[in-house]
Amino acid sequence: MQTAHKVGMNTTATMVIGLGETMEERALHMLRVRDAQDECIQNGYDSKGFLAFIPFTFQPDNTNLKRERETPEAYLKTVAIGRLAIDNVPNLQSSWVTMGPEVGKLSLTYGCNDFGSTMMEENVVSSAGAVYKVNIESIIQLIRETGNIPAQRNTRYDILRVFEDNSTVERDFVMQ
């Protein structure tokens, strides 16, 4: 990732959990992310470095790796530790796609400031057993239930629209 930052590309840092790693190994991964971000900042690269840190859980169904699914508690602990450890990456994205919308909502109180996005078609984790779906109005409602104000962003994390009070989307999609 450092090479991408050196040439001016912004990136995101991800971490899959639930493959049998220890908490120490998770922490070491997070420290490497923080160190890489520090390098980008200290060297003045023409990049913001990591725009977000995105921890998500391994989905074992339909794979050759037979593991137990990570618990919501283990995921939320990882989110909270990530928020504390990676203090130089501005955004921490929820993994509602692997944990479900209610745990995604809860993650907003554990350190996530980004709910992620809608997915009209997702084939990677869904083929491994994660089949959660939400549309735009559902996301807006879940965020409001945490006391936060929903906003729409682009991939550069520029805010495109803020959903004040009871504002809604003009067009939403029908979940299949």
JSON list of C-alpha atoms in Angstrom, two decimals:
[
{"chain": "A", "resi": 1, "resn": "MET", "atom": "CA", "xyz": [0.00, 0.00, 0.00]},
{"chain": "A", "resi": 2, "resn": "GLN", "atom": "CA", "xyz": [2.91, 2.31, 0.62]},
{"chain": "A", "resi": 3, "resn": "THR", "atom": "CA", "xyz": [3.74, 2.23, -3.10]},
{"chain": "A", "resi": 4, "resn": "ALA", "atom": "CA", "xyz": [0.19, 3.30, -3.94]},
{"chain": "A", "resi": 5, "resn": "HIS", "atom": "CA", "xyz": [0.47, 6.17, -1.46]},
{"chain": "A", "resi": 6, "resn": "LYS", "atom": "CA", "xyz": [3.89, 7.19, -2.83]},
{"chain": "A", "resi": 7, "resn": "VAL", "atom": "CA", "xyz": [2.42, 7.59, -6.33]},
{"chain": "A", "resi": 8, "resn": "GLY", "atom": "CA", "xyz": [-0.55, 9.61, -5.04]},
{"chain": "A", "resi": 9, "resn": "MET", "atom": "CA", "xyz": [-3.29, 7.00, -4.75]},
{"chain": "A", "resi": 10, "resn": "ASN", "atom": "CA", "xyz": [-5.69, 6.99, -1.83]},
{"chain": "A", "resi": 11, "resn": "THR", "atom": "CA", "xyz": [-6.60, 3.54, -0.53]},
{"chain": "A", "resi": 12, "resn": "THR", "atom": "CA", "xyz": [-8.53, 1.72, 2.15]},
{"chain": "A", "resi": 13, "resn": "ALA", "atom": "CA", "xyz": [-7.14, -0.79, 4.63]},
{"chain": "A", "resi": 14, "resn": "THR", "atom": "CA", "xyz": [-9.11, -3.95, 5.27]},
{"chain": "A", "resi": 15, "resn": "MET", "atom": "CA", "xyz": [-8.75, -6.76, 7.77]},
{"chain": "A", "resi": 16, "resn": "VAL", "atom": "CA", "xyz": [-10.60, -10.05, 7.67]},
{"chain": "A", "resi": 17, "resn": "ILE", "atom": "CA", "xyz": [-11.07, -11.65, 11.08]},
{"chain": "A", "resi": 18, "resn": "GLY", "atom": "CA", "xyz": [-12.21, -15.11, 12.03]},
{"chain": "A", "resi": 19, "resn": "LEU", "atom": "CA", "xyz": [-9.52, -17.24, 10.40]},
{"chain": "A", "resi": 20, "resn": "GLY", "atom": "CA", "xyz": [-8.06, -18.43, 13.68]},
{"chain": "A", "resi": 21, "resn": "GLU", "atom": "CA", "xyz": [-5.82, -15.45, 14.29]},
{"chain": "A", "resi": 22, "resn": "THR", "atom": "CA", "xyz": [-5.12, -14.30, 17.83]},
{"chain": "A", "resi": 23, "resn": "MET", "atom": "CA", "xyz": [-6.10, -10.91, 19.24]},
{"chain": "A", "resi": 24, "resn": "GLU", "atom": "CA", "xyz": [-2.38, -10.09, 19.27]},
{"chain": "A", "resi": 25, "resn": "GLU", "atom": "CA", "xyz": [-2.18, -10.79, 15.52]},
{"chain": "A", "resi": 26, "resn": "ARG", "atom": "CA", "xyz": [-5.17, -8.53, 14.92]},
{"chain": "A", "resi": 27, "resn": "ALA", "atom": "CA", "xyz": [-3.52, -5.79, 16.95]},
{"chain": "A", "resi": 28, "resn": "LEU", "atom": "CA", "xyz": [-0.26, -6.20, 15.00]},
{"chain": "A", "resi": 29, "resn": "HIS", "atom": "CA", "xyz": [-2.18, -5.84, 11.72]},
{"chain": "A", "resi": 30, "resn": "MET", "atom": "CA", "xyz": [-3.76, -2.63, 13.01]},
{"chain": "A", "resi": 31, "resn": "LEU", "atom": "CA", "xyz": [-0.37, -1.27, 14.09]},
{"chain": "A", "resi": 32, "resn": "ARG", "atom": "CA", "xyz": [1.01, -1.96, 10.61]},
{"chain": "A", "resi": 33, "resn": "VAL", "atom": "CA", "xyz": [-1.87, 0.02, 9.12]},
{"chain": "A", "resi": 34, "resn": "ARG", "atom": "CA", "xyz": [-1.20, 2.88, 11.54]},
{"chain": "A", "resi": 35, "resn": "ASP", "atom": "CA", "xyz": [2.53, 2.80, 10.76]},
{"chain": "A", "resi": 36, "resn": "ALA", "atom": "CA", "xyz": [1.90, 2.85, 7.00]},
{"chain": "A", "resi": 37, "resn": "GLN", "atom": "CA", "xyz": [-0.43, 5.83, 7.45]},
{"chain": "A", "resi": 38, "resn": "ASP", "atom": "CA", "xyz": [2.18, 7.61, 9.60]},
{"chain": "A", "resi": 39, "resn": "GLU", "atom": "CA", "xyz": [4.75, 7.03, 6.83]},
{"chain": "A", "resi": 40, "resn": "CYS", "atom": "CA", "xyz": [2.42, 8.59, 4.27]},
{"chain": "A", "resi": 41, "resn": "ILE", "atom": "CA", "xyz": [1.78, 11.64, 6.45]},
{"chain": "A", "resi": 42, "resn": "GLN", "atom": "CA", "xyz": [5.39, 12.12, 7.59]},
{"chain": "A", "resi": 43, "resn": "ASN", "atom": "CA", "xyz": [6.82, 11.85, 4.09]},
{"chain": "A", "resi": 44, "resn": "GLY", "atom": "CA", "xyz": [4.27, 14.24, 2.61]},
{"chain": "A", "resi": 45, "resn": "TYR", "atom": "CA", "xyz": [3.12, 11.88, -0.13]},
{"chain": "A", "resi": 46, "resn": "ASP", "atom": "CA", "xyz": [0.64, 13.32, -2.63]},
{"chain": "A", "resi": 47, "resn": "SER", "atom": "CA", "xyz": [-2.02, 11.07, -1.09]},
{"chain": "A", "resi": 48, "resn": "LYS", "atom": "CA", "xyz": [-4.24, 11.04, 1.96]},
{"chain": "A", "resi": 49, "resn": "GLY", "atom": "CA", "xyz": [-3.13, 7.45, 2.43]},
{"chain": "A", "resi": 50, "resn": "PHE", "atom": "CA", "xyz": [-5.81, 5.22, 3.89]},
{"chain": "A", "resi": 51, "resn": "LEU", "atom": "CA", "xyz": [-9.22, 6.86, 3.71]},
{"chain": "A", "resi": 52, "resn": "ALA", "atom": "CA", "xyz": [-10.81, 4.13, 5.83]},
{"chain": "A", "resi": 53, "resn": "PHE", "atom": "CA", "xyz": [-10.12, 1.03, 7.86]},
{"chain": "A", "resi": 54, "resn": "ILE", "atom": "CA", "xyz": [-12.62, -1.76, 7.19]},
{"chain": "A", "resi": 55, "resn": "PRO", "atom": "CA", "xyz": [-12.57, -4.85, 9.42]},
{"chain": "A", "resi": 56, "resn": "PHE", "atom": "CA", "xyz": [-14.89, -7.65, 8.33]},
{"chain": "A", "resi": 57, "resn": "THR", "atom": "CA", "xyz": [-15.56, -11.24, 9.29]},
{"chain": "A", "resi": 58, "resn": "PHE", "atom": "CA", "xyz": [-14.66, -14.35, 7.36]},
{"chain": "A", "resi": 59, "resn": "GLN", "atom": "CA", "xyz": [-17.75, -16.09, 5.98]},
{"chain": "A", "resi": 60, "resn": "PRO", "atom": "CA", "xyz": [-17.15, -19.86, 6.10]},
{"chain": "A", "resi": 61, "resn": "ASP", "atom": "CA", "xyz": [-20.15, -21.29, 4.25]},
{"chain": "A", "resi": 62, "resn": "ASN", "atom": "CA", "xyz": [-19.42, -22.87, 0.87]},
{"chain": "A", "resi": 63, "resn": "THR", "atom": "CA", "xyz": [-15.65, -22.69, 1.42]},
{"chain": "A", "resi": 64, "resn": "ASN", "atom": "CA", "xyz": [-13.03, -25.32, 2.12]},
{"chain": "A", "resi": 65, "resn": "LEU", "atom": "CA", "xyz": [-12.10, -23.51, 5.35]},
{"chain": "A", "resi": 66, "resn": "LYS", "atom": "CA", "xyz": [-14.47, -24.81, 7.97]},
{"chain": "A", "resi": 67, "resn": "ARG", "atom": "CA", "xyz": [-14.53, -22.29, 10.80]},
{"chain": "A", "resi": 68, "resn": "GLU", "atom": "CA", "xyz": [-17.09, -21.02, 13.26]},
{"chain": "A", "resi": 69, "resn": "ARG", "atom": "CA", "xyz": [-18.49, -17.60, 12.42]},
{"chain": "A", "resi": 70, "resn": "GLU", "atom": "CA", "xyz": [-17.13, -14.72, 14.47]},
{"chain": "A", "resi": 71, "resn": "THR", "atom": "CA", "xyz": [-19.54, -13.48, 17.10]},
{"chain": "A", "resi": 72, "resn": "PRO", "atom": "CA", "xyz": [-20.93, -9.96, 17.03]},
{"chain": "A", "resi": 73, "resn": "GLU", "atom": "CA", "xyz": [-19.05, -9.31, 20.29]},
{"chain": "A", "resi": 74, "resn": "ALA", "atom": "CA", "xyz": [-15.70, -10.29, 18.74]},
{"chain": "A", "resi": 75, "resn": "TYR", "atom": "CA", "xyz": [-16.40, -8.11, 15.69]},
{"chain": "A", "resi": 76, "resn": "LEU", "atom": "CA", "xyz": [-17.42, -5.12, 17.81]},
{"chain": "A", "resi": 77, "resn": "LYS", "atom": "CA", "xyz": [-14.36, -5.53, 20.03]},
{"chain": "A", "resi": 78, "resn": "THR", "atom": "CA", "xyz": [-12.19, -5.44, 16.90]},
{"chain": "A", "resi": 79, "resn": "VAL", "atom": "CA", "xyz": [-13.99, -2.29, 15.73]},
{"chain": "A", "resi": 80, "resn": "ALA", "atom": "CA", "xyz": [-13.45, -0.56, 19.09]},
{"chain": "A", "resi": 81, "resn": "ILE", "atom": "CA", "xyz": [-9.78, -1.52, 19.25]},
{"chain": "A", "resi": 82, "resn": "GLY", "atom": "CA", "xyz": [-9.36, -0.40, 15.63]},
{"chain": "A", "resi": 83, "resn": "ARG", "atom": "CA", "xyz": [-10.79, 3.02, 16.42]},
{"chain": "A", "resi": 84, "resn": "LEU", "atom": "CA", "xyz": [-8.33, 3.44, 19.30]},
{"chain": "A", "resi": 85, "resn": "ALA", "atom": "CA", "xyz": [-5.28, 1.91, 17.61]},
{"chain": "A", "resi": 86, "resn": "ILE", "atom": "CA", "xyz": [-5.64, 3.46, 14.17]},
{"chain": "A", "resi": 87, "resn": "ASP", "atom": "CA", "xyz": [-6.13, 7.04, 15.26]},
{"chain": "A", "resi": 88, "resn": "ASN", "atom": "CA", "xyz": [-4.62, 8.49, 12.09]},
{"chain": "A", "resi": 89, "resn": "VAL", "atom": "CA", "xyz": [-7.11, 6.99, 9.61]},
{"chain": "A", "resi": 90, "resn": "PRO", "atom": "CA", "xyz": [-10.20, 9.21, 9.55]},
{"chain": "A", "resi": 91, "resn": "ASN", "atom": "CA", "xyz": [-12.89, 6.65, 8.75]},
{"chain": "A", "resi": 92, "resn": "LEU", "atom": "CA", "xyz": [-13.80, 3.26, 10.13]},
{"chain": "A", "resi": 93, "resn": "GLN", "atom": "CA", "xyz": [-16.37, 1.45, 8.02]},
{"chain": "A", "resi": 94, "resn": "SER", "atom": "CA", "xyz": [-19.00, -0.91, 9.38]},
{"chain": "A", "resi": 95, "resn": "SER", "atom": "CA", "xyz": [-19.30, -4.37, 7.91]},
{"chain": "A", "resi": 96, "resn": "TRP", "atom": "CA", "xyz": [-23.08, -4.74, 7.89]},
{"chain": "A", "resi": 97, "resn": "VAL", "atom": "CA", "xyz": [-22.65, -6.92, 4.80]},
{"chain": "A", "resi": 98, "resn": "THR", "atom": "CA", "xyz": [-21.07, -9.70, 6.88]},
{"chain": "A", "resi": 99, "resn": "MET", "atom": "CA", "xyz": [-22.58, -8.97, 10.31]},
{"chain": "A", "resi": 100, "resn": "GLY", "atom": "CA", "xyz": [-26.07, -7.80, 9.44]},
{"chain": "A", "resi": 101, "resn": "PRO", "atom": "CA", "xyz": [-27.74, -4.39, 9.64]},
{"chain": "A", "resi": 102, "resn": "GLU", "atom": "CA", "xyz": [-28.40, -4.45, 13.39]},
{"chain": "A", "resi": 103, "resn": "VAL", "atom": "CA", "xyz": [-24.76, -5.20, 14.27]},
{"chain": "A", "resi": 104, "resn": "GLY", "atom": "CA", "xyz": [-23.80, -2.64, 11.63]},
{"chain": "A", "resi": 105, "resn": "LYS", "atom": "CA", "xyz": [-25.94, -0.10, 13.46]},
{"chain": "A", "resi": 106, "resn": "LEU", "atom": "CA", "xyz": [-24.37, -1.06, 16.78]},
{"chain": "A", "resi": 107, "resn": "SER", "atom": "CA", "xyz": [-20.88, -0.67, 15.28]},
{"chain": "A", "resi": 108, "resn": "LEU", "atom": "CA", "xyz": [-21.64, 3.05, 14.90]},
{"chain": "A", "resi": 109, "resn": "THR", "atom": "CA", "xyz": [-21.50, 3.24, 18.70]},
{"chain": "A", "resi": 110, "resn": "TYR", "atom": "CA", "xyz": [-18.27, 1.21, 18.88]},
{"chain": "A", "resi": 111, "resn": "GLY", "atom": "CA", "xyz": [-16.18, 3.50, 16.69]},
{"chain": "A", "resi": 112, "resn": "CYS", "atom": "CA", "xyz": [-17.42, 3.25, 13.11]},
{"chain": "A", "resi": 113, "resn": "ASN", "atom": "CA", "xyz": [-18.32, 6.55, 11.49]},
{"chain": "A", "resi": 114, "resn": "ASP", "atom": "CA", "xyz": [-19.18, 5.05, 8.09]},
{"chain": "A", "resi": 115, "resn": "PHE", "atom": "CA", "xyz": [-22.04, 2.60, 7.59]},
{"chain": "A", "resi": 116, "resn": "GLY", "atom": "CA", "xyz": [-20.78, 1.68, 4.15]},
{"chain": "A", "resi": 117, "resn": "SER", "atom": "CA", "xyz": [-23.07, 1.57, 1.18]},
{"chain": "A", "resi": 118, "resn": "THR", "atom": "CA", "xyz": [-25.95, -0.18, -0.46]},
{"chain": "A", "resi": 119, "resn": "MET", "atom": "CA", "xyz": [-25.15, -3.07, -2.73]},
{"chain": "A", "resi": 120, "resn": "MET", "atom": "CA", "xyz": [-27.52, -3.85, -5.51]},
{"chain": "A", "resi": 121, "resn": "GLU", "atom": "CA", "xyz": [-25.43, -6.88, -6.42]},
{"chain": "A", "resi": 122, "resn": "GLU", "atom": "CA", "xyz": [-22.82, -8.53, -4.24]},
{"chain": "A", "resi": 123, "resn": "ASN", "atom": "CA", "xyz": [-21.39, -11.94, -5.06]},
{"chain": "A", "resi": 124, "resn": "VAL", "atom": "CA", "xyz": [-18.33, -12.53, -2.89]},
{"chain": "A", "resi": 125, "resn": "VAL", "atom": "CA", "xyz": [-19.56, -12.80, 0.71]},
{"chain": "A", "resi": 126, "resn": "SER", "atom": "CA", "xyz": [-23.07, -13.77, -0.37]},
{"chain": "A", "resi": 127, "resn": "SER", "atom": "CA", "xyz": [-21.70, -16.91, -2.00]},
{"chain": "A", "resi": 128, "resn": "ALA", "atom": "CA", "xyz": [-20.10, -17.72, 1.36]},
{"chain": "A", "resi": 129, "resn": "GLY", "atom": "CA", "xyz": [-23.37, -17.34, 3.25]},
{"chain": "A", "resi": 130, "resn": "ALA", "atom": "CA", "xyz": [-23.78, -13.64, 4.09]},
{"chain": "A", "resi": 131, "resn": "VAL", "atom": "CA", "xyz": [-27.07, -12.59, 2.58]},
{"chain": "A", "resi": 132, "resn": "TYR", "atom": "CA", "xyz": [-27.90, -9.31, 4.32]},
{"chain": "A", "resi": 133, "resn": "LYS", "atom": "CA", "xyz": [-29.47, -6.62, 2.21]},
{"chain": "A", "resi": 134, "resn": "VAL", "atom": "CA", "xyz": [-30.49, -3.04, 2.92]},
{"chain": "A", "resi": 135, "resn": "ASN", "atom": "CA", "xyz": [-31.69, -0.25, 0.69]},
{"chain": "A", "resi": 136, "resn": "ILE", "atom": "CA", "xyz": [-30.96, 3.47, 1.08]},
{"chain": "A", "resi": 137, "resn": "GLU", "atom": "CA", "xyz": [-33.99, 4.24, 3.27]},
{"chain": "A", "resi": 138, "resn": "SER", "atom": "CA", "xyz": [-33.07, 1.34, 5.58]},
{"chain": "A", "resi": 139, "resn": "ILE", "atom": "CA", "xyz": [-29.54, 2.68, 5.96]},
{"chain": "A", "resi": 140, "resn": "ILE", "atom": "CA", "xyz": [-30.81, 6.18, 6.69]},
{"chain": "A", "resi": 141, "resn": "GLN", "atom": "CA", "xyz": [-33.18, 4.83, 9.35]},
{"chain": "A", "resi": 142, "resn": "LEU", "atom": "CA", "xyz": [-30.51, 2.65, 11.00]},
{"chain": "A", "resi": 143, "resn": "ILE", "atom": "CA", "xyz": [-28.10, 5.59, 11.20]},
{"chain": "A", "resi": 144, "resn": "ARG", "atom": "CA", "xyz": [-30.79, 7.88, 12.64]},
{"chain": "A", "resi": 145, "resn": "GLU", "atom": "CA", "xyz": [-31.63, 5.29, 15.28]},
{"chain": "A", "resi": 146, "resn": "THR", "atom": "CA", "xyz": [-28.08, 5.75, 16.65]},
{"chain": "A", "resi": 147, "resn": "GLY", "atom": "CA", "xyz": [-28.57, 9.50, 16.97]},
{"chain": "A", "resi": 148, "resn": "ASN", "atom": "CA", "xyz": [-26.30, 10.25, 14.01]},
{"chain": "A", "resi": 149, "resn": "ILE", "atom": "CA", "xyz": [-27.11, 12.30, 10.93]},
{"chain": "A", "resi": 150, "resn": "PRO", "atom": "CA", "xyz": [-26.89, 10.24, 7.72]},
{"chain": "A", "resi": 151, "resn": "ALA", "atom": "CA", "xyz": [-24.87, 11.55, 4.80]},
{"chain": "A", "resi": 152, "resn": "GLN", "atom": "CA", "xyz": [-24.10, 10.27, 1.33]},
{"chain": "A", "resi": 153, "resn": "ARG", "atom": "CA", "xyz": [-20.46, 10.22, 0.27]},
{"chain": "A", "resi": 154, "resn": "ASN", "atom": "CA", "xyz": [-18.40, 9.23, -2.73]},
{"chain": "A", "resi": 155, "resn": "THR", "atom": "CA", "xyz": [-15.38, 6.91, -2.71]},
{"chain": "A", "resi": 156, "resn": "ARG", "atom": "CA", "xyz": [-13.09, 9.85, -1.87]},
{"chain": "A", "resi": 157, "resn": "TYR", "atom": "CA", "xyz": [-15.19, 10.49, 1.26]},
{"chain": "A", "resi": 158, "resn": "ASP", "atom": "CA", "xyz": [-16.49, 13.81, -0.05]},
{"chain": "A", "resi": 159, "resn": "ILE", "atom": "CA", "xyz": [-19.94, 14.46, 1.43]},
{"chain": "A", "resi": 160, "resn": "LEU", "atom": "CA", "xyz": [-22.46, 14.70, -1.41]},
{"chain": "A", "resi": 161, "resn": "ARG", "atom": "CA", "xyz": [-25.65, 15.08, 0.61]},
{"chain": "A", "resi": 162, "resn": "VAL", "atom": "CA", "xyz": [-26.71, 15.28, 4.24]},
{"chain": "A", "resi": 163, "resn": "PHE", "atom": "CA", "xyz": [-30.07, 13.79, 5.20]},
{"chain": "A", "resi": 164, "resn": "GLU", "atom": "CA", "xyz": [-31.27, 16.36, 7.72]},
{"chain": "A", "resi": 165, "resn": "ASP", "atom": "CA", "xyz": [-34.31, 15.69, 9.92]},
{"chain": "A", "resi": 166, "resn": "ASN", "atom": "CA", "xyz": [-36.85, 13.65, 7.96]},
{"chain": "A", "resi": 167, "resn": "SER", "atom": "CA", "xyz": [-35.41, 14.08, 4.47]},
{"chain": "A", "resi": 168, "resn": "THR", "atom": "CA", "xyz": [-35.48, 10.97, 2.31]},
{"chain": "A", "resi": 169, "resn": "VAL", "atom": "CA", "xyz": [-34.18, 9.79, -1.02]},
{"chain": "A", "resi": 170, "resn": "GLU", "atom": "CA", "xyz": [-36.10, 10.54, -4.18]},
{"chain": "A", "resi": 171, "resn": "ARG", "atom": "CA", "xyz": [-35.50, 7.10, -5.69]},
{"chain": "A", "resi": 172, "resn": "ASP", "atom": "CA", "xyz": [-34.63, 3.94, -3.85]},
{"chain": "A", "resi": 173, "resn": "PHE", "atom": "CA", "xyz": [-34.27, 0.45, -5.18]},
{"chain": "A", "resi": 174, "resn": "VAL", "atom": "CA", "xyz": [-36.43, -2.55, -4.36]},
{"chain": "A", "resi": 175, "resn": "MET", "atom": "CA", "xyz": [-34.51, -5.24, -2.53]},
{"chain": "A", "resi": 176, "resn": "GLN", "atom": "CA", "xyz": [-34.69, -8.64, -4.21]}
]
